Every structure is written in structure tokens, then in C-alpha cells.
Coordinates of C-alpha atoms in Angstrom, one line a residue:
Chain Y
M152 CA 23.5 -25.0 5.2
S153 CA 22.9 -24.3 1.6
G154 CA 22.4 -20.5 2.2
R155 CA 24.9 -17.8 1.3
Q156 CA 27.7 -17.1 3.8
S157 CA 28.4 -13.6 5.2
P158 CA 27.2 -11.7 2.2
S159 CA 27.8 -7.9 2.2
G160 CA 24.6 -7.5 0.2
L161 CA 21.5 -9.1 1.6
V162 CA 18.9 -11.1 -0.2
L163 CA 15.5 -10.4 1.3
V164 CA 12.1 -12.0 0.5
N165 CA 8.7 -10.6 1.5
A166 CA 6.4 -13.6 1.0
G167 CA 2.9 -14.7 2.1
D168 CA -0.7 -14.0 1.3
G169 CA -1.1 -11.0 3.7
R170 CA -0.8 -7.4 2.9
G171 CA 2.5 -5.7 3.4
K172 CA 4.8 -7.4 0.9
S173 CA 5.1 -4.5 -1.5
T174 CA 4.4 -1.7 1.0
S175 CA 7.3 -3.1 3.2
A176 CA 9.5 -3.0 0.1
F177 CA 8.5 0.6 -0.5
G178 CA 9.5 1.3 3.2
V179 CA 12.9 -0.2 2.7
I180 CA 13.3 1.9 -0.5
L181 CA 12.4 5.0 1.6
R182 CA 15.1 4.2 4.1
M183 CA 17.7 3.6 1.3
L184 CA 16.8 6.8 -0.5
G185 CA 16.9 8.6 2.9
R186 CA 20.5 7.4 3.1
K187 CA 21.3 8.5 -0.4
K188 CA 21.6 5.0 -1.7
K189 CA 20.8 4.1 -5.3
V190 CA 17.7 2.0 -5.8
A191 CA 16.1 0.3 -8.8
L192 CA 12.4 -0.9 -8.5
I193 CA 11.1 -3.3 -11.1
Q194 CA 7.3 -4.0 -10.8
F195 CA 6.6 -7.1 -12.7
L196 CA 2.8 -7.4 -13.0
K197 CA 1.7 -3.8 -12.8
H198 CA 0.6 -2.1 -15.9
E199 CA 3.2 0.2 -17.4
T200 CA 0.8 3.1 -17.4
G201 CA -1.1 2.2 -14.2
Q202 CA -1.4 4.9 -11.5
W203 CA -0.2 3.7 -8.2
G204 CA 0.0 5.9 -5.1
E205 CA 3.6 5.1 -4.5
A206 CA 4.8 6.2 -7.9
P207 CA 4.4 10.1 -7.5
A208 CA 6.0 10.0 -4.1
L209 CA 8.9 7.9 -5.3
K210 CA 9.3 10.2 -8.3
R211 CA 9.6 13.2 -5.9
L212 CA 12.5 11.2 -4.3
G213 CA 14.1 10.7 -7.6
L214 CA 13.1 7.1 -8.3
E215 CA 11.1 6.2 -11.4
P216 CA 9.6 2.7 -11.0
I217 CA 10.1 0.4 -14.0
K218 CA 6.8 -1.3 -14.8
T219 CA 7.0 -4.3 -17.1
G220 CA 3.4 -5.7 -16.9
D221 CA 0.3 -5.4 -19.0
G222 CA -2.1 -4.8 -16.1
F223 CA -2.5 -8.5 -15.4
T224 CA -3.4 -9.1 -11.8
W225 CA -5.2 -12.4 -11.5
T226 CA -6.9 -12.6 -14.8
S227 CA -5.4 -12.0 -18.2
K228 CA -7.1 -11.7 -21.5
D229 CA -3.9 -12.6 -23.4
L230 CA -1.7 -14.9 -21.3
D231 CA 1.0 -15.1 -24.0
E232 CA 1.3 -11.3 -23.9
T233 CA 1.4 -11.3 -20.1
R234 CA 4.1 -14.0 -20.0
A235 CA 6.2 -12.3 -22.7
R236 CA 6.1 -9.0 -20.9
A237 CA 7.0 -10.7 -17.6
L238 CA 10.0 -12.5 -19.2
H239 CA 11.1 -9.3 -20.9
G240 CA 10.9 -7.7 -17.4
W241 CA 13.3 -10.4 -16.1
E242 CA 15.7 -9.5 -18.9
K243 CA 15.5 -5.9 -17.9
A244 CA 16.1 -6.8 -14.3
Q245 CA 19.1 -8.9 -15.2
A246 CA 20.7 -6.0 -17.0
I247 CA 20.0 -3.7 -14.0
I248 CA 21.5 -6.2 -11.6
V249 CA 24.7 -6.8 -13.5
S250 CA 25.2 -3.1 -14.2
D251 CA 26.2 -2.8 -10.5
E252 CA 24.8 0.8 -10.5
Y253 CA 22.4 0.2 -7.6
D254 CA 22.8 -0.4 -3.9
L255 CA 19.3 -2.1 -3.8
V256 CA 17.3 -3.8 -6.5
V257 CA 13.7 -4.5 -5.8
L258 CA 11.9 -7.2 -7.9
D259 CA 8.3 -6.5 -6.9
E260 CA 5.8 -9.4 -7.5
F261 CA 8.7 -11.4 -9.1
T262 CA 7.8 -14.7 -7.4
Y263 CA 4.8 -15.2 -9.6
L264 CA 7.0 -15.7 -12.7
M265 CA 8.5 -18.7 -11.0
D266 CA 5.2 -19.8 -9.4
F267 CA 3.4 -19.8 -12.8
G268 CA 6.3 -21.8 -14.3
W269 CA 7.4 -18.9 -16.7
L270 CA 10.8 -19.0 -15.1
D271 CA 12.7 -21.9 -13.5
A272 CA 13.4 -21.0 -9.9
D273 CA 16.7 -22.9 -9.8
A274 CA 17.9 -21.2 -13.0
V275 CA 17.0 -17.8 -11.5
I276 CA 18.9 -18.6 -8.3
D277 CA 21.9 -20.0 -10.1
W278 CA 22.0 -16.9 -12.2
L279 CA 21.8 -14.6 -9.1
K280 CA 24.5 -16.6 -7.3
L281 CA 26.8 -16.1 -10.3
R282 CA 25.9 -12.6 -11.4
K283 CA 24.5 -10.5 -8.6
P284 CA 27.2 -8.0 -7.4
P285 CA 28.2 -9.2 -3.9
R286 CA 27.6 -5.7 -2.3
Q287 CA 24.1 -5.3 -3.9
H288 CA 21.0 -5.8 -1.8
L289 CA 18.2 -7.6 -3.5
L290 CA 14.6 -7.6 -2.3
I291 CA 12.0 -9.9 -3.9
T292 CA 8.2 -9.8 -3.1
G293 CA 5.2 -12.0 -4.0
R294 CA 3.1 -14.9 -2.9
N295 CA 4.2 -18.6 -3.2
A296 CA 7.9 -18.0 -3.1
P297 CA 9.7 -21.2 -4.2
A298 CA 11.4 -23.1 -1.4
D299 CA 14.8 -22.8 -3.1
L300 CA 14.4 -19.0 -3.1
I301 CA 13.6 -19.1 0.7
D302 CA 16.7 -21.2 1.2
Y303 CA 18.9 -18.8 -0.9
A304 CA 17.6 -15.7 0.9
D305 CA 19.3 -14.2 4.0
T306 CA 16.1 -12.8 5.5
V307 CA 12.5 -13.9 4.8
S308 CA 9.3 -12.5 6.3
E309 CA 6.0 -14.1 5.6
M310 CA 3.0 -11.7 5.6
V311 CA 0.1 -13.7 7.0
K312 CA -3.5 -12.4 6.5
I313 CA -5.1 -12.5 9.9
K314 CA -8.1 -10.5 8.6
H315 CA -8.7 -8.2 5.8
A316 CA -11.3 -5.5 5.2
F317 CA -12.0 -7.0 1.8
D318 CA -13.5 -10.1 3.5
A319 CA -16.0 -7.9 5.3
G320 CA -17.1 -6.4 2.0
I321 CA -15.1 -3.1 2.4
K322 CA -13.7 -1.9 -0.8
A323 CA -10.0 -1.0 -1.3
R324 CA -9.0 2.5 -0.4
A325 CA -6.7 4.8 -2.5
G326 CA -3.5 5.3 -0.6
I327 CA -3.9 2.3 1.6
E328 CA -4.2 -0.6 -0.8
F329 CA -2.9 0.9 -4.0
Chain E
M211 CA -19.0 -9.8 15.1
S212 CA -17.7 -7.2 17.5
G213 CA -15.7 -5.5 14.7
R214 CA -16.6 -2.1 13.2
Q215 CA -19.2 -2.0 10.5
S216 CA -18.4 -0.4 7.0
P217 CA -16.0 2.2 8.3
S218 CA -14.9 4.9 5.8
G219 CA -11.6 5.0 7.6
L220 CA -9.8 1.7 8.1
V221 CA -8.1 0.5 11.2
L222 CA -5.0 -1.5 10.1
V223 CA -2.6 -3.5 12.3
N224 CA 0.9 -4.7 11.3
A225 CA 1.6 -7.4 13.9
G226 CA 4.0 -10.3 14.4
D227 CA 7.7 -10.9 15.2
G228 CA 9.0 -10.7 11.6
R229 CA 10.5 -7.7 9.8
G230 CA 8.2 -5.5 7.8
K231 CA 5.8 -4.0 10.3
S232 CA 7.2 -0.5 10.3
T233 CA 8.6 -0.6 6.8
S234 CA 5.2 -1.6 5.5
A235 CA 3.7 1.4 7.4
F236 CA 6.3 3.6 5.7
G237 CA 5.1 2.1 2.3
V238 CA 1.5 3.0 3.1
I239 CA 2.6 6.5 4.1
L240 CA 4.4 6.8 0.7
R241 CA 1.2 5.9 -1.1
M242 CA -0.8 8.3 0.9
L243 CA 1.7 11.2 0.4
G244 CA 1.8 10.3 -3.3
R245 CA -2.0 10.8 -3.3
K246 CA -1.5 14.2 -1.5
K247 CA -3.2 12.9 1.6
K248 CA -2.2 14.3 5.0
V249 CA -0.3 11.9 7.3
A250 CA 0.9 12.0 10.9
L251 CA 3.5 9.4 12.0
I252 CA 4.1 9.0 15.8
Q253 CA 7.0 6.7 16.6
F254 CA 6.6 5.5 20.2
L255 CA 9.9 3.9 21.2
K256 CA 12.5 5.6 18.9
H257 CA 14.7 8.2 20.4
E258 CA 13.6 11.7 19.6
T259 CA 17.0 12.5 18.2
G260 CA 17.7 9.1 16.6
Q261 CA 18.8 9.0 13.0
W262 CA 16.6 6.6 11.0
G263 CA 16.9 6.1 7.3
E264 CA 13.2 6.8 6.7
A265 CA 13.3 10.3 8.4
P266 CA 15.2 12.3 5.7
A267 CA 13.2 10.8 2.9
L268 CA 9.9 11.5 4.7
K269 CA 11.1 15.0 5.4
R270 CA 11.7 15.5 1.7
L271 CA 8.1 14.5 1.2
G272 CA 7.0 17.0 3.8
L273 CA 6.4 14.7 6.7
E274 CA 8.2 15.2 10.0
P275 CA 7.9 12.0 12.1
I276 CA 7.0 12.7 15.8
K277 CA 9.3 10.6 18.0
T278 CA 8.3 10.3 21.6
G279 CA 10.8 7.7 23.0
D280 CA 14.0 7.9 24.9
G281 CA 15.9 5.4 22.8
F282 CA 14.5 2.4 24.6
T283 CA 14.4 -0.6 22.4
W284 CA 14.6 -3.7 24.6
T285 CA 16.6 -2.5 27.5
S286 CA 16.0 0.7 29.4
K287 CA 18.2 2.2 32.0
D288 CA 15.3 4.2 33.5
L289 CA 12.0 2.4 32.9
D290 CA 10.0 5.1 34.7
E291 CA 11.3 7.7 32.2
T292 CA 10.6 5.3 29.3
R293 CA 7.1 4.7 30.5
A294 CA 6.4 8.4 31.1
R295 CA 7.6 9.3 27.6
A296 CA 5.5 6.5 26.1
L297 CA 2.4 7.7 27.9
H298 CA 3.1 11.3 26.9
G299 CA 3.3 10.0 23.3
W300 CA -0.1 8.5 23.6
E301 CA -1.5 11.9 24.8
K302 CA 0.2 13.5 21.8
A303 CA -1.3 10.9 19.5
Q304 CA -4.8 11.4 21.0
A305 CA -4.6 15.2 20.3
I306 CA -3.5 14.4 16.7
I307 CA -6.3 11.9 16.2
V308 CA -9.1 14.2 17.5
S309 CA -7.7 17.2 15.5
D310 CA -9.1 15.5 12.4
E311 CA -6.4 17.2 10.4
Y312 CA -5.0 13.9 9.0
D313 CA -6.2 11.3 6.5
L314 CA -3.9 8.7 8.1
V315 CA -2.4 8.5 11.6
V316 CA 0.3 5.9 12.1
L317 CA 1.1 4.8 15.6
D318 CA 4.5 3.0 15.1
E319 CA 5.4 0.4 17.8
F320 CA 2.3 1.4 19.8
T321 CA 1.3 -2.2 20.7
Y322 CA 4.2 -2.3 23.2
L323 CA 2.5 0.3 25.5
M324 CA -0.4 -2.1 25.9
D325 CA 1.8 -5.3 26.0
F326 CA 3.9 -3.8 28.8
G327 CA 0.8 -2.9 30.7
W328 CA 1.4 0.8 30.5
L329 CA -1.9 1.3 28.8
D330 CA -5.1 -0.8 29.1
A331 CA -6.0 -2.1 25.7
D332 CA -9.7 -2.0 26.3
A333 CA -9.5 1.7 27.4
V334 CA -7.5 2.5 24.3
I335 CA -10.0 0.8 22.0
D336 CA -13.0 2.4 23.7
W337 CA -11.4 5.8 23.3
L338 CA -10.7 5.1 19.6
K339 CA -14.2 3.9 19.0
L340 CA -15.5 7.1 20.6
R341 CA -13.1 9.7 19.4
K342 CA -11.4 8.6 16.1
P343 CA -12.9 10.6 13.2
P344 CA -14.8 8.1 11.1
R345 CA -13.1 9.1 7.9
Q346 CA -9.5 8.8 9.3
H347 CA -7.4 5.8 8.6
L348 CA -5.4 4.5 11.6
L349 CA -2.4 2.1 11.3
I350 CA -0.8 0.5 14.4
T351 CA 2.4 -1.5 14.4
G352 CA 4.2 -3.7 16.8
R353 CA 4.6 -7.2 18.3
N354 CA 2.2 -8.8 20.7
A355 CA -0.9 -6.9 19.5
P356 CA -3.7 -7.4 22.1
A357 CA -6.5 -9.7 20.9
D358 CA -9.1 -7.0 21.4
L359 CA -7.1 -4.7 19.1
I360 CA -7.0 -7.5 16.4
D361 CA -10.8 -7.8 16.9
Y362 CA -11.3 -4.1 16.5
A363 CA -9.2 -3.7 13.4
D364 CA -10.5 -4.0 9.9
T365 CA -7.3 -5.4 8.4
V366 CA -4.5 -7.3 10.2
S367 CA -1.3 -8.7 8.8
E368 CA 1.1 -10.7 10.9
M369 CA 4.7 -10.5 9.8
V370 CA 6.2 -13.9 10.6
K371 CA 10.0 -14.4 10.7
I372 CA 10.8 -17.3 8.5
K373 CA 14.5 -16.6 8.7
H374 CA 16.6 -13.5 9.5
A375 CA 20.2 -12.6 8.6
F376 CA 20.7 -11.7 12.3
D377 CA 20.4 -15.4 13.2
A378 CA 23.2 -16.2 10.8
G379 CA 25.4 -13.6 12.6
I380 CA 25.0 -11.0 9.8
K381 CA 24.8 -7.5 11.3
A382 CA 22.0 -5.0 10.5
R383 CA 22.5 -2.9 7.4
A384 CA 21.9 0.8 7.2
G385 CA 19.0 1.4 4.8
I386 CA 17.6 -2.1 5.2
E387 CA 17.0 -2.6 8.9
F388 CA 17.1 1.0 10.1

């Protein structure tokens, strides 16, 4: 077993290509805020000025999401800029994690930074093993989670797409998909 | 194709044995409330007086979950009572759906009523096809979703357990699991 032993803070990963990775993270955040726990949410690829349905509701609950992206989703006009912003996001996340001010830190869409080769997964995991406060929960979302991250995590759910309205030509709906 | 054609309201199902089915529903609710949409949440198996992390946060956002259960999770001391409460919950849900007052209706853990044989899946789907307001989104969660429900739905995600802290003997954490 190379996993962590009896941690007081859990490492959770929402993986897979189906819907529900980020929305499930928002649900966990809702539960934590409902229990008056402190939560930090870092959204890695979303544009810093983008309007997402979750943001106003989270703000009403006292949580301001930290967006570090440039609007990149699957195509970027300036990949150097996208990459630089993502890496800057990781630096922000590291500072938030080591501050030990939060009961839960959510790194939304963080797997892509490792999947794209912008960050080395082993270096990230080694850093987390060394620096993440033991009591702190950490929740990471995104497709193509590295095997070593799966191994490191305590709980991993894979969201599998059985069918999606997109495939039937039905457009995304405000409130449901974003 | 026996699915629905170009609906304005989507039918979504969060299925599977992994974590994230209900929490993802809470995340969608958060998005809908953030967009000032009206949401009804009916929780089928949770005890009506149970304390769940999501409830106080949802209340702060103006949503009072409707719980119809008797605390049954996987063992019931009085299965007739559990079944009667579940079926009463479905009657409540039907009234809420046809009222057309909501943009999204969430039936949390509803699949079990069909899986346990308390409700006939085909009868439920026939009723939904006939009576669900076309513009209304419907989100159903739970394990063992009937094949006909999968077929009826527009979008289905299966949450697959890759690993879970429970299996390593780590107990459930307030805010994360409940």
C-alpha cells in the first residue's frame, strides 16, 4: 500500500469524463459551509471574470471562488499565457494550502495541469505529502487524473458518461451545465 | 431512439455506486439558485429530522429540502413504514412536479423506490412523460437506476467507486460524506 495511512484530512479525487466532477465538489462545499467549516475554492481553467452559476450562490454563503484561468477550455489562442496562468494558480493554491486557514481546499480542474505536462504529478504529490496540513481535506477534480494521484488519494470517484444531452444536439442549459 | 426529443427541460440521472450522486445534485442546485431559478429538493430516504450538512447551507439560500424518509438507509426496523413513507414521498413529488412552480425538481435517492419494487419504473416514466412540465428540469439520483429510466433520461452520469476511504477503515467525515 503506497496510500496514506489513517489521515485526519481526506484527499478526494473526482475523475472521469462524465458530468458531476465539479458539481459534486460544489455539493461537498455546500455541506462544509453548512457545518461552518472554512473552504477555499481555486478554479484553474475558468476565466477570472467568467460568470458561472455557482459563483453568486457561493458568494451568498461567504465563499469567493479564486479563478486563475484565462477562459481556456479546450482551445487556447495563447497557450503560453494559459500555461503561465495555470502555474501561477498552482502557486496561489500552494500558499492557500500551507496557510492552514481552511478545513477544505478544492482544486477544480487541477488534473489538467498534470495531464498537459505543465506540472509533474510526482512533484505535486511529493509537495502535498510534505506540506498539506494533516487535518485539511483536499478535493481535486478533472479528467485524466494521473495514476499516482489516484494512488495517493483516499477516495476516488470516476464520473462516467453513460449519455449526455450534448450528443443528441441539445445545447447546454444555464444552471445545469454552467 | 426511444428517448425524448429536443426537450426544453432536461432529465438528468446521477447513477452508480460511487460517491458524488447527491453531492453533484447539490452542486446543480447551487448553480440554479445562483441563477435565481426555483428549485425543489425531495430527499426520499433521509430521516425528516436528520441533520445533514447541506441543509443549513441550502436554507441560507432559501431552499428547504423536503425529507420523506424514516431514517432508513440500508436496514429498516419497520419496512412497511419505510415503504409507506417512500410512496407518500412520491405522491408529494408528483404534486410538486405538476404544480409547475419549479425550474428544477431533484428526486434524491429516488431510484431505490423502483429498485426495491415499491414503484414500477415504467409507470413512473409514463407518468413523467405525460405530466412533467416540458420546461422543467428533473434530476434523479441513486444506485441501480432502472434501464428504462436511463433510456428516458437526456443525460446520465454513472459515479463509479475507484477507491473509498471507508474501505481503508477511515470513518465518514462531517461535511465530506454527510
